[in-house]
XYZ file of C-alpha atoms in Angstrom:
575
model
C 38.665 16.881 -7.770
C 37.340 13.545 -6.497
C 35.930 15.189 -3.377
C 32.302 16.319 -3.406
C 29.954 18.029 -1.000
C 27.432 15.205 -1.498
C 27.746 11.814 -3.186
C 24.457 10.054 -3.873
C 24.490 6.324 -4.607
C 21.490 5.597 -6.835
C 19.887 7.624 -9.617
C 16.234 6.664 -9.095
C 13.579 9.064 -7.742
C 15.162 9.176 -4.251
C 18.562 10.178 -5.594
C 17.320 12.554 -8.281
C 14.888 14.306 -5.909
C 17.624 14.808 -3.329
C 20.136 15.988 -5.927
C 17.744 18.326 -7.743
C 16.645 20.145 -4.597
C 20.211 20.426 -3.313
C 21.252 22.156 -6.538
C 18.092 24.249 -6.763
C 18.626 25.860 -3.387
C 22.450 25.869 -3.369
C 23.882 25.773 -6.919
C 27.434 25.991 -5.534
C 27.318 22.512 -4.009
C 29.242 19.764 -5.792
C 26.805 16.860 -6.049
C 27.662 13.514 -7.632
C 24.987 10.924 -8.480
C 26.298 7.407 -9.107
C 23.971 5.034 -10.973
C 25.019 1.460 -11.693
C 22.635 1.055 -14.662
C 22.151 2.881 -17.935
C 18.884 4.808 -18.148
C 16.222 4.282 -19.382
C 15.460 1.022 -17.621
C 12.202 -0.574 -16.481
C 11.308 -0.488 -12.810
C 8.245 -1.598 -10.901
C 6.280 0.782 -8.661
C 4.372 3.049 -11.050
C 1.336 4.298 -9.118
C 1.590 7.620 -7.305
C -0.300 9.708 -4.746
C -1.140 13.434 -5.115
C 1.553 14.593 -2.678
C 4.224 13.918 -5.320
C 2.935 16.605 -7.696
C 3.887 19.400 -5.318
C 7.417 18.008 -5.021
C 7.790 17.690 -8.805
C 6.675 21.291 -9.092
C 9.184 22.401 -6.454
C 11.945 20.494 -8.262
C 11.058 22.388 -11.442
C 10.227 19.317 -13.508
C 6.425 19.179 -13.368
C 6.174 20.414 -16.958
C 8.596 17.727 -18.161
C 6.675 14.947 -16.430
C 3.312 16.285 -17.597
C 4.613 16.517 -21.169
C 5.285 12.761 -21.087
C 1.494 12.315 -21.159
C 1.287 9.766 -18.358
C -2.284 8.831 -17.363
C -3.790 11.046 -14.666
C -4.624 8.943 -11.622
C -7.876 10.128 -10.070
C -8.168 7.180 -7.682
C -8.585 3.417 -7.697
C -11.092 0.637 -8.296
C -10.912 -2.025 -5.583
C -12.399 -5.365 -4.815
C -11.145 -6.141 -1.346
C -12.475 -7.305 1.970
C -15.679 -9.181 2.768
C -17.743 -7.259 0.233
C -17.472 -8.945 -3.200
C -18.732 -5.797 -4.926
C -16.032 -3.523 -6.416
C -15.740 -0.051 -4.938
C -14.089 3.189 -5.964
C -11.896 5.632 -4.148
C -11.251 9.025 -5.739
C -8.920 11.875 -4.831
C -11.564 14.427 -5.789
C -15.260 14.514 -6.627
C -15.597 13.395 -10.245
C -18.229 16.029 -10.996
C -15.495 18.572 -10.220
C -13.022 16.983 -12.665
C -13.043 19.202 -15.753
C -12.154 18.508 -19.344
C -8.900 20.371 -19.953
C -6.197 20.077 -22.585
C -2.823 18.549 -21.822
C -0.107 19.316 -21.009
C -1.518 21.268 -18.067
C 0.021 23.342 -15.314
C 0.260 22.290 -11.681
C -2.881 24.114 -10.625
C -6.525 23.546 -9.789
C -7.660 19.942 -10.023
C -4.181 18.730 -10.935
C -3.065 19.455 -7.360
C -5.524 16.792 -6.196
C -4.614 14.058 -8.681
C -1.502 11.975 -9.345
C 0.340 10.214 -12.185
C 0.625 6.576 -13.229
C 4.129 6.557 -14.631
C 6.211 4.389 -16.902
C 9.278 4.234 -14.683
C 11.685 3.828 -17.603
C 10.534 7.232 -18.884
C 9.802 8.891 -15.534
C 13.073 8.022 -13.807
C 15.080 9.207 -16.796
C 13.226 12.543 -16.825
C 14.098 13.072 -13.177
C 17.734 12.006 -13.542
C 18.312 14.214 -16.608
C 16.653 17.091 -14.776
C 19.077 16.674 -11.871
C 21.930 16.827 -14.372
C 20.517 19.995 -15.964
C 20.468 21.629 -12.541
C 24.163 20.880 -12.154
C 24.450 17.449 -10.553
C 27.281 15.368 -11.975
C 25.524 12.185 -13.091
C 27.541 9.076 -13.849
C 25.653 6.054 -15.159
C 26.975 2.499 -15.332
C 29.128 3.407 -12.355
C 28.817 1.113 -9.360
C 30.204 1.306 -5.845
C 32.345 -1.797 -5.275
C 33.735 -0.962 -1.841
C 32.714 1.326 1.015
C 35.461 2.448 3.366
C 34.408 3.172 6.925
C 36.441 4.644 9.717
C 38.503 1.676 10.916
C 36.635 -0.926 12.906
C 34.977 1.601 15.169
C 31.315 0.811 15.666
C 28.628 2.972 17.180
C 25.523 1.195 18.434
C 26.415 -1.803 16.292
C 27.303 -0.094 13.023
C 30.113 1.938 11.517
C 29.420 5.584 12.209
C 31.415 7.238 9.429
C 32.183 6.670 5.742
C 35.634 7.743 4.569
C 35.600 6.861 0.844
C 33.814 5.009 -1.952
C 35.639 2.804 -4.480
C 34.039 2.616 -7.931
C 34.058 -0.013 -10.661
C 36.030 2.457 -12.768
C 38.979 2.096 -10.410
C 38.435 5.567 -8.968
C 37.983 6.576 -5.361
C 35.656 9.423 -4.350
C 35.127 11.179 -1.036
C 32.402 13.491 0.218
C 31.295 15.601 3.122
C 27.992 13.694 3.074
C 27.102 10.314 1.592
C 23.552 9.338 0.604
C 22.313 5.787 0.081
C 19.523 5.995 -2.503
C 20.269 2.549 -3.932
C 16.869 1.022 -3.171
C 16.203 -2.119 -1.188
C 19.710 -3.484 -1.846
C 21.050 -0.727 0.435
C 24.652 -0.510 -0.788
C 25.806 1.834 1.965
C 23.368 0.505 4.552
C 24.782 -3.002 4.302
C 28.385 -1.819 4.270
C 27.733 0.238 7.399
C 26.131 -2.716 9.165
C 22.782 -1.019 9.736
C 20.219 -3.689 10.599
C 16.631 -3.698 9.343
C 13.437 -4.646 11.134
C 10.419 -6.433 9.652
C 7.589 -5.799 12.153
C 4.982 -7.749 10.180
C 4.076 -11.093 8.655
C 3.806 -9.392 5.260
C 6.509 -11.237 3.370
C 5.158 -11.219 -0.149
C 6.352 -12.030 -3.650
C 5.561 -9.706 -6.567
C 5.311 -11.148 -10.097
C 4.699 -8.810 -13.036
C 4.928 -8.123 -16.752
C 4.016 -5.289 -19.126
C 1.176 -5.512 -21.639
C 0.583 -3.804 -24.980
C -2.858 -2.538 -26.047
C -4.774 -3.542 -22.904
C -8.132 -1.833 -22.446
C -8.372 0.934 -19.868
C -10.968 -0.026 -17.276
C -12.256 3.527 -17.122
C -11.506 6.832 -18.887
C -12.199 10.088 -17.088
C -11.828 13.446 -18.803
C -8.641 13.863 -20.812
C -6.208 11.122 -19.824
C -7.793 10.380 -16.437
C -8.204 6.850 -15.139
C -8.012 4.671 -12.025
C -5.735 1.834 -11.050
C -7.398 -1.561 -10.560
C -6.738 -3.592 -7.382
C -8.514 -6.951 -7.335
C -8.115 -9.543 -4.596
C -8.206 -13.288 -5.166
C -8.305 -16.110 -2.623
C -4.499 -16.255 -2.593
C -3.337 -12.702 -3.315
C -4.157 -9.611 -5.348
C -3.658 -8.149 -8.827
C -2.629 -4.630 -9.802
C -3.563 -3.176 -13.197
C -1.922 0.206 -13.901
C -2.201 1.912 -17.310
C 1.108 3.697 -17.987
C 0.165 5.281 -21.303
C -2.204 4.866 -24.236
C -0.833 1.410 -25.089
C 1.318 0.199 -22.158
C 0.009 -1.309 -18.916
C 1.718 -2.753 -15.851
C -0.031 -5.862 -14.529
C 1.261 -7.652 -11.439
C 0.279 -10.280 -8.909
C 1.246 -10.260 -5.229
C 1.012 -13.290 -2.954
C 2.685 -14.379 0.287
C 6.094 -15.999 -0.094
C 4.712 -19.039 1.724
C 1.988 -19.498 -0.913
C 4.565 -19.116 -3.697
C 6.727 -21.861 -2.172
C 3.819 -24.221 -1.539
C 2.532 -23.864 -5.106
C 5.772 -25.370 -6.474
C 5.108 -23.838 -9.887
C 7.076 -21.485 -12.122
C 6.359 -17.810 -11.463
C 4.926 -17.460 -14.979
C 2.332 -20.183 -14.318
C 1.239 -18.612 -11.010
C 1.008 -15.213 -12.705
C -1.018 -16.366 -15.708
C -3.384 -18.452 -13.564
C -4.053 -15.416 -11.358
C -4.879 -13.194 -14.338
C -7.268 -15.747 -15.808
C -8.953 -16.249 -12.417
C -10.031 -12.601 -12.254
C -12.760 -12.017 -14.920
C -12.488 -8.212 -14.872
C -8.724 -8.245 -15.495
C -8.968 -11.089 -18.011
C -11.466 -9.032 -20.034
C -9.182 -5.982 -20.070
C -6.321 -8.161 -21.377
C -8.366 -10.160 -23.904
C -6.956 -8.360 -26.956
C -3.600 -7.396 -25.439
C -0.169 -8.972 -25.798
C 2.372 -9.301 -23.004
C 6.016 -8.367 -23.244
C 6.722 -12.007 -22.374
C 9.336 -11.226 -19.741
C 8.073 -12.213 -16.299
C 9.857 -10.480 -13.421
C 9.738 -11.256 -9.703
C 10.967 -9.700 -6.491
C 10.450 -10.246 -2.802
C 8.148 -7.564 -1.509
C 8.940 -7.526 2.209
C 8.061 -4.587 4.400
C 10.950 -3.341 6.529
C 12.584 -0.244 7.956
C 16.183 0.522 8.867
C 16.989 0.771 12.560
C 18.603 4.116 11.792
C 18.650 6.325 8.701
C 21.454 8.744 9.647
C 25.012 8.644 10.912
C 27.871 11.077 11.314
C 28.185 11.795 7.594
C 25.698 9.476 5.880
C 21.972 9.155 5.236
C 19.562 6.523 3.930
C 16.675 7.631 1.720
C 13.848 5.958 -0.199
C 13.709 2.183 -0.151
C 17.213 2.021 1.324
C 15.587 3.431 4.478
C 12.415 1.336 4.407
C 9.614 -0.151 2.364
C 5.898 -0.689 2.998
C 3.670 -3.121 1.112
C 2.459 -1.549 -2.173
C -1.268 -2.026 -1.481
C -1.508 1.709 -0.678
C 0.685 2.807 -3.622
C 2.669 4.896 -1.136
C 6.182 3.751 -2.063
C 7.057 6.572 -4.451
C 5.450 9.142 -2.171
C 7.591 8.011 0.745
C 10.610 8.165 -1.569
C 9.981 11.658 -2.933
C 9.052 13.094 0.475
C 12.149 11.513 2.006
C 14.374 12.889 -0.764
C 12.950 16.368 -0.257
C 13.417 16.317 3.516
C 16.934 14.943 3.129
C 17.913 17.721 0.721
C 16.634 20.320 3.196
C 18.511 18.585 6.023
C 21.841 18.573 4.164
C 21.340 22.191 3.107
C 20.801 23.216 6.733
C 23.815 21.201 7.900
C 25.992 22.795 5.217
C 24.841 26.273 6.259
C 25.259 25.549 9.967
C 21.599 26.260 10.677
C 19.965 24.583 13.674
C 21.545 21.941 15.864
C 23.057 19.157 13.739
C 21.779 16.329 15.936
C 18.293 17.825 15.999
C 18.259 18.021 12.190
C 19.350 14.400 11.830
C 16.938 13.168 14.486
C 14.036 14.948 12.801
C 14.898 13.365 9.474
C 15.375 9.918 11.026
C 12.157 9.995 13.035
C 10.109 11.244 10.084
C 11.253 8.510 7.693
C 10.976 5.608 10.087
C 7.661 6.754 11.570
C 6.059 7.106 8.134
C 7.196 3.700 6.943
C 6.076 2.022 10.167
C 2.649 3.640 9.927
C 2.206 2.514 6.319
C 3.256 -1.018 7.297
C 0.585 -0.880 10.009
C -1.963 0.291 7.437
C -1.054 -2.563 5.061
C -1.297 -5.099 7.904
C -4.893 -4.042 8.448
C -5.767 -4.298 4.757
C -4.536 -7.880 4.635
C -5.924 -8.976 8.000
C -9.383 -7.616 7.162
C -9.652 -9.348 3.773
C -12.319 -12.026 4.086
C -11.810 -13.009 0.441
C -8.337 -14.376 1.182
C -9.791 -17.831 1.802
C -6.525 -19.541 0.860
C -4.647 -17.198 3.193
C -6.847 -17.189 6.277
C -4.103 -18.499 8.555
C -1.708 -15.923 7.128
C -4.157 -13.094 7.813
C -5.005 -14.362 11.275
C -1.303 -14.350 12.139
C -0.992 -10.753 10.951
C -3.911 -9.718 13.155
C -2.651 -11.676 16.151
C 0.926 -10.391 15.996
C -0.313 -6.855 15.580
C -2.597 -7.229 18.579
C -5.368 -6.146 16.242
C -8.964 -6.554 17.290
C -10.884 -6.395 14.029
C -13.962 -4.752 15.521
C -14.315 -1.458 13.648
C -13.746 0.796 16.651
C -10.641 -1.010 17.906
C -9.253 -1.432 14.400
C -9.647 2.270 13.719
C -7.979 3.240 16.994
C -5.057 0.962 16.130
C -4.768 2.445 12.637
C -5.044 6.018 13.850
C -2.242 5.806 16.427
C 0.219 8.404 15.209
C -0.779 8.068 11.579
C -3.133 10.996 11.239
C -0.837 13.467 12.995
C 2.402 12.410 11.287
C 1.892 11.615 7.608
C 1.416 15.245 6.541
C 2.152 17.677 9.358
C -0.937 19.649 10.348
C -3.455 17.520 8.394
C -5.503 14.405 9.197
C -4.516 12.203 6.269
C -2.531 9.022 5.609
C -1.772 7.177 2.381
C -4.057 9.421 0.346
C -7.020 8.765 2.670
C -8.487 11.534 4.792
C -10.184 10.568 8.033
C -13.647 10.275 6.480
C -12.482 7.993 3.666
C -10.549 5.894 6.178
C -13.608 5.449 8.390
C -15.658 4.409 5.374
C -12.989 1.910 4.360
C -12.945 0.347 7.857
C -16.751 0.134 7.811
C -16.677 -1.529 4.404
C -14.193 -4.133 5.600
C -15.997 -4.812 8.883
C -19.598 -4.401 7.664
C -20.272 -2.541 10.934
C -20.912 1.096 11.736
C -17.972 3.059 13.091
C -19.002 5.808 15.540
C -17.454 9.243 15.849
C -15.724 10.019 19.144
C -16.874 13.630 18.979
C -20.514 12.847 18.180
C -23.107 13.178 20.958
C -20.831 15.634 22.797
C -20.713 19.409 22.862
C -17.860 20.281 25.233
C -14.277 19.823 24.047
C -11.428 20.609 26.411
C -7.709 20.483 25.708
C -5.838 17.833 27.669
C -2.119 18.519 27.496
C -1.215 16.784 30.743
C 1.865 14.562 30.798
C 3.158 16.137 27.620
C 6.107 18.354 26.936
C 6.869 20.852 24.231
C 9.430 19.973 21.592
C 10.244 21.460 18.234
C 9.543 19.602 15.002
C 10.935 20.469 11.597
C 8.825 22.108 8.896
C 10.317 22.012 5.387
C 9.411 24.914 3.093
C 11.068 26.879 0.285
C 14.482 25.373 0.901
C 14.487 26.268 4.595
C 13.809 24.289 7.753
C 11.869 26.084 10.458
C 10.955 24.908 13.925
C 7.354 24.484 15.012
C 6.394 23.585 18.542
C 4.780 20.242 19.157
C 3.308 18.540 22.214
C 4.859 15.118 22.794
C 3.954 12.336 25.216
C 6.133 9.510 26.525
C 4.351 6.950 24.338
C 5.475 8.845 21.234
C 2.153 10.554 20.441
C 2.701 14.049 19.177
C 0.426 16.978 18.439
C 1.938 19.551 16.064
C 1.006 23.144 16.762
C 0.570 23.909 13.081
C -2.050 23.616 10.343
C -5.570 22.691 11.405
C -4.267 21.169 14.635
C -2.640 24.459 15.549
C -5.861 26.296 14.717
C -7.887 24.013 16.982
C -5.383 24.319 19.822
C -5.731 28.089 19.604
C -9.545 27.974 19.564
C -9.814 25.392 22.361
C -7.545 27.450 24.575
C -10.291 30.099 24.525
C -13.534 28.128 24.394
C -14.716 24.554 24.813
C -18.292 25.045 23.557
C -18.896 23.414 20.159
C -21.320 26.147 19.072
C -18.694 28.829 19.667
C -16.030 26.664 18.003
C -18.197 26.131 14.939
C -19.174 29.781 14.498
C -15.546 30.865 14.887
C -14.458 28.423 12.190
C -17.183 29.572 9.787
C -16.309 33.249 10.223
C -12.594 32.519 9.789
C -12.909 30.229 6.768
C -15.253 32.637 4.973
C -12.286 34.998 4.691
C -9.962 32.239 3.396
C -12.019 30.011 1.104
C -14.532 30.315 -1.692
C -18.114 29.452 -0.636
C -18.009 26.090 -2.422
C -14.932 25.064 -0.359
C -16.240 26.199 3.024
C -17.963 22.895 3.818
C -14.818 20.889 3.046
C -12.690 23.164 5.254
C -15.097 22.704 8.180
C -15.210 18.954 7.549
C -11.426 18.569 7.616
C -11.216 20.604 10.807
C -13.719 18.219 12.403
C -11.507 15.356 11.224
C -8.626 16.881 13.164
C -10.818 17.350 16.245
C -11.761 13.662 15.999
C -8.085 12.646 15.851
C -7.245 14.849 18.838
C -10.079 13.211 20.789
C -9.034 9.698 19.726
C -5.494 10.296 20.948
C -6.578 11.931 24.214
C -5.422 15.465 23.385
C -9.043 16.570 23.748
C -11.559 15.397 26.337
C -15.128 15.309 24.991
C -18.195 15.533 27.239
C -21.869 16.479 27.114
C -23.540 19.516 28.623
C -27.168 18.296 28.910
C -28.476 21.863 28.724
C -27.247 22.248 25.156
C -27.754 20.202 21.972
C -24.977 17.698 21.204
C -22.883 17.552 18.085
C -24.380 15.005 15.692
C -22.022 13.438 13.178
C -22.706 10.218 11.316
C -20.460 8.340 8.932
C -22.257 6.705 5.994
C -20.754 3.545 4.561
C -20.222 5.441 1.334
C -19.359 9.051 0.601
C -18.419 11.431 -2.184
C -14.937 9.928 -2.627
C -15.628 6.328 -1.640
C -18.544 4.294 -3.041
C -19.619 1.005 -4.585
C -19.006 0.724 -8.289
C -22.322 0.799 -10.143
C -22.581 -1.437 -13.206
């Protein structure tokens, strides 16, 4: 009875997402979740991105999370970069955000927004939900020893787990073992899997929770934005978690923390007082009075799978929280891992292909988000106390901070990998990303496809491979063009649509009219413009990465696309 189909070490969002989806799609599986703590317990990392809502809905716990009345995140207020003026980034146009009662269903505008969650409440909801679906959940149960198969090593690490010893004196075995234990990586360390830190971003996070802080902005019923404010030596997050509770943290480089030679509480309080906007929001609030710290170092595991084990969530990798992508990476990873184990259990697809797809997806996403964070830090002209730090980031990344070169560097692989078939990364679509780069650089960023009217597919030196698509509990294979440098072009979503169109015509007028006629049958009139816009984003990415060659036929008018510094989702905050 101590043998399970799957044993998951860690009951946070990575473990509960994996467990819930395993039981949803195969209730017969024996799934054990081991959690060393007793829930509820506080945890940092409260700001989400819209992609999580769809996963919560698939897990069957959207209604439970929505009933907890967490604030609805519609975007963020930032002061970052050379521009001292605050600016806003929204997930949807605010004029489209409607007043609606809560709790609400996962539909309409709620598919475009996210939550700001109190992790003590949120994580417990998810863990109890996994238990309701049939996972055996054991709290205050820690793994004290990991048995691996003898001393045999494969590529530097043990390739197989044979048993787990618990603090209860028991021993459990499983067909598959999952490390969802966070950055401590209980199984990862026992297996000897090394991690890489491809960045100078070695930061320290200092935070506390506040009672009765003012919300910076209220939008509709329960809607708000997170606040991200940079100082000369770091940045502050301000995240309302409910009507009366707010998470407020300060992030600075570890080197600055050491040089300051002050208690963490002093550095934290000085940072809050140095930022007038945050100080005003906290003027009538009281802190919990329990300062917490952690090292906030970006990293990724050299491998996330083995013969019978997997790493998921922060055990697999972590990217700086400036993009608030941590929980999204965790939930997406948990979902893809559940699908992978389900397929392995059913004998569907080649086992090595399944594991390689999972491994490549997790590590590629984390690396791209680390790259994104590197740019945010390197481009921040307000980090006067950290100029050397930021210059080192830019130098080691080989990053030319001119807007065109910076954007090319950011775009490499990011806009074709984050969400398969769409041009988006970290909650930013291509247009919002271009506007952000322009804001940081104070220079115009041109479109690759502008001033051209002929667009020809260039699939030379590429080969076809199959990539995994995860949907409704099943993994399907979709063809993808891959080049030696790792660039890939999935033949699905808007990319697949463009590949199909460009195989028949290269004339932009014909391309445009075909898209309009097609989208009129799929979208309401008010959404037609957005559909065309996002397709042009994908064409821009394909041109940037060399999958499309753009040229001008002088006998026909060129495509004219400009990118304003501000747009509908990204603009300066007006006082």
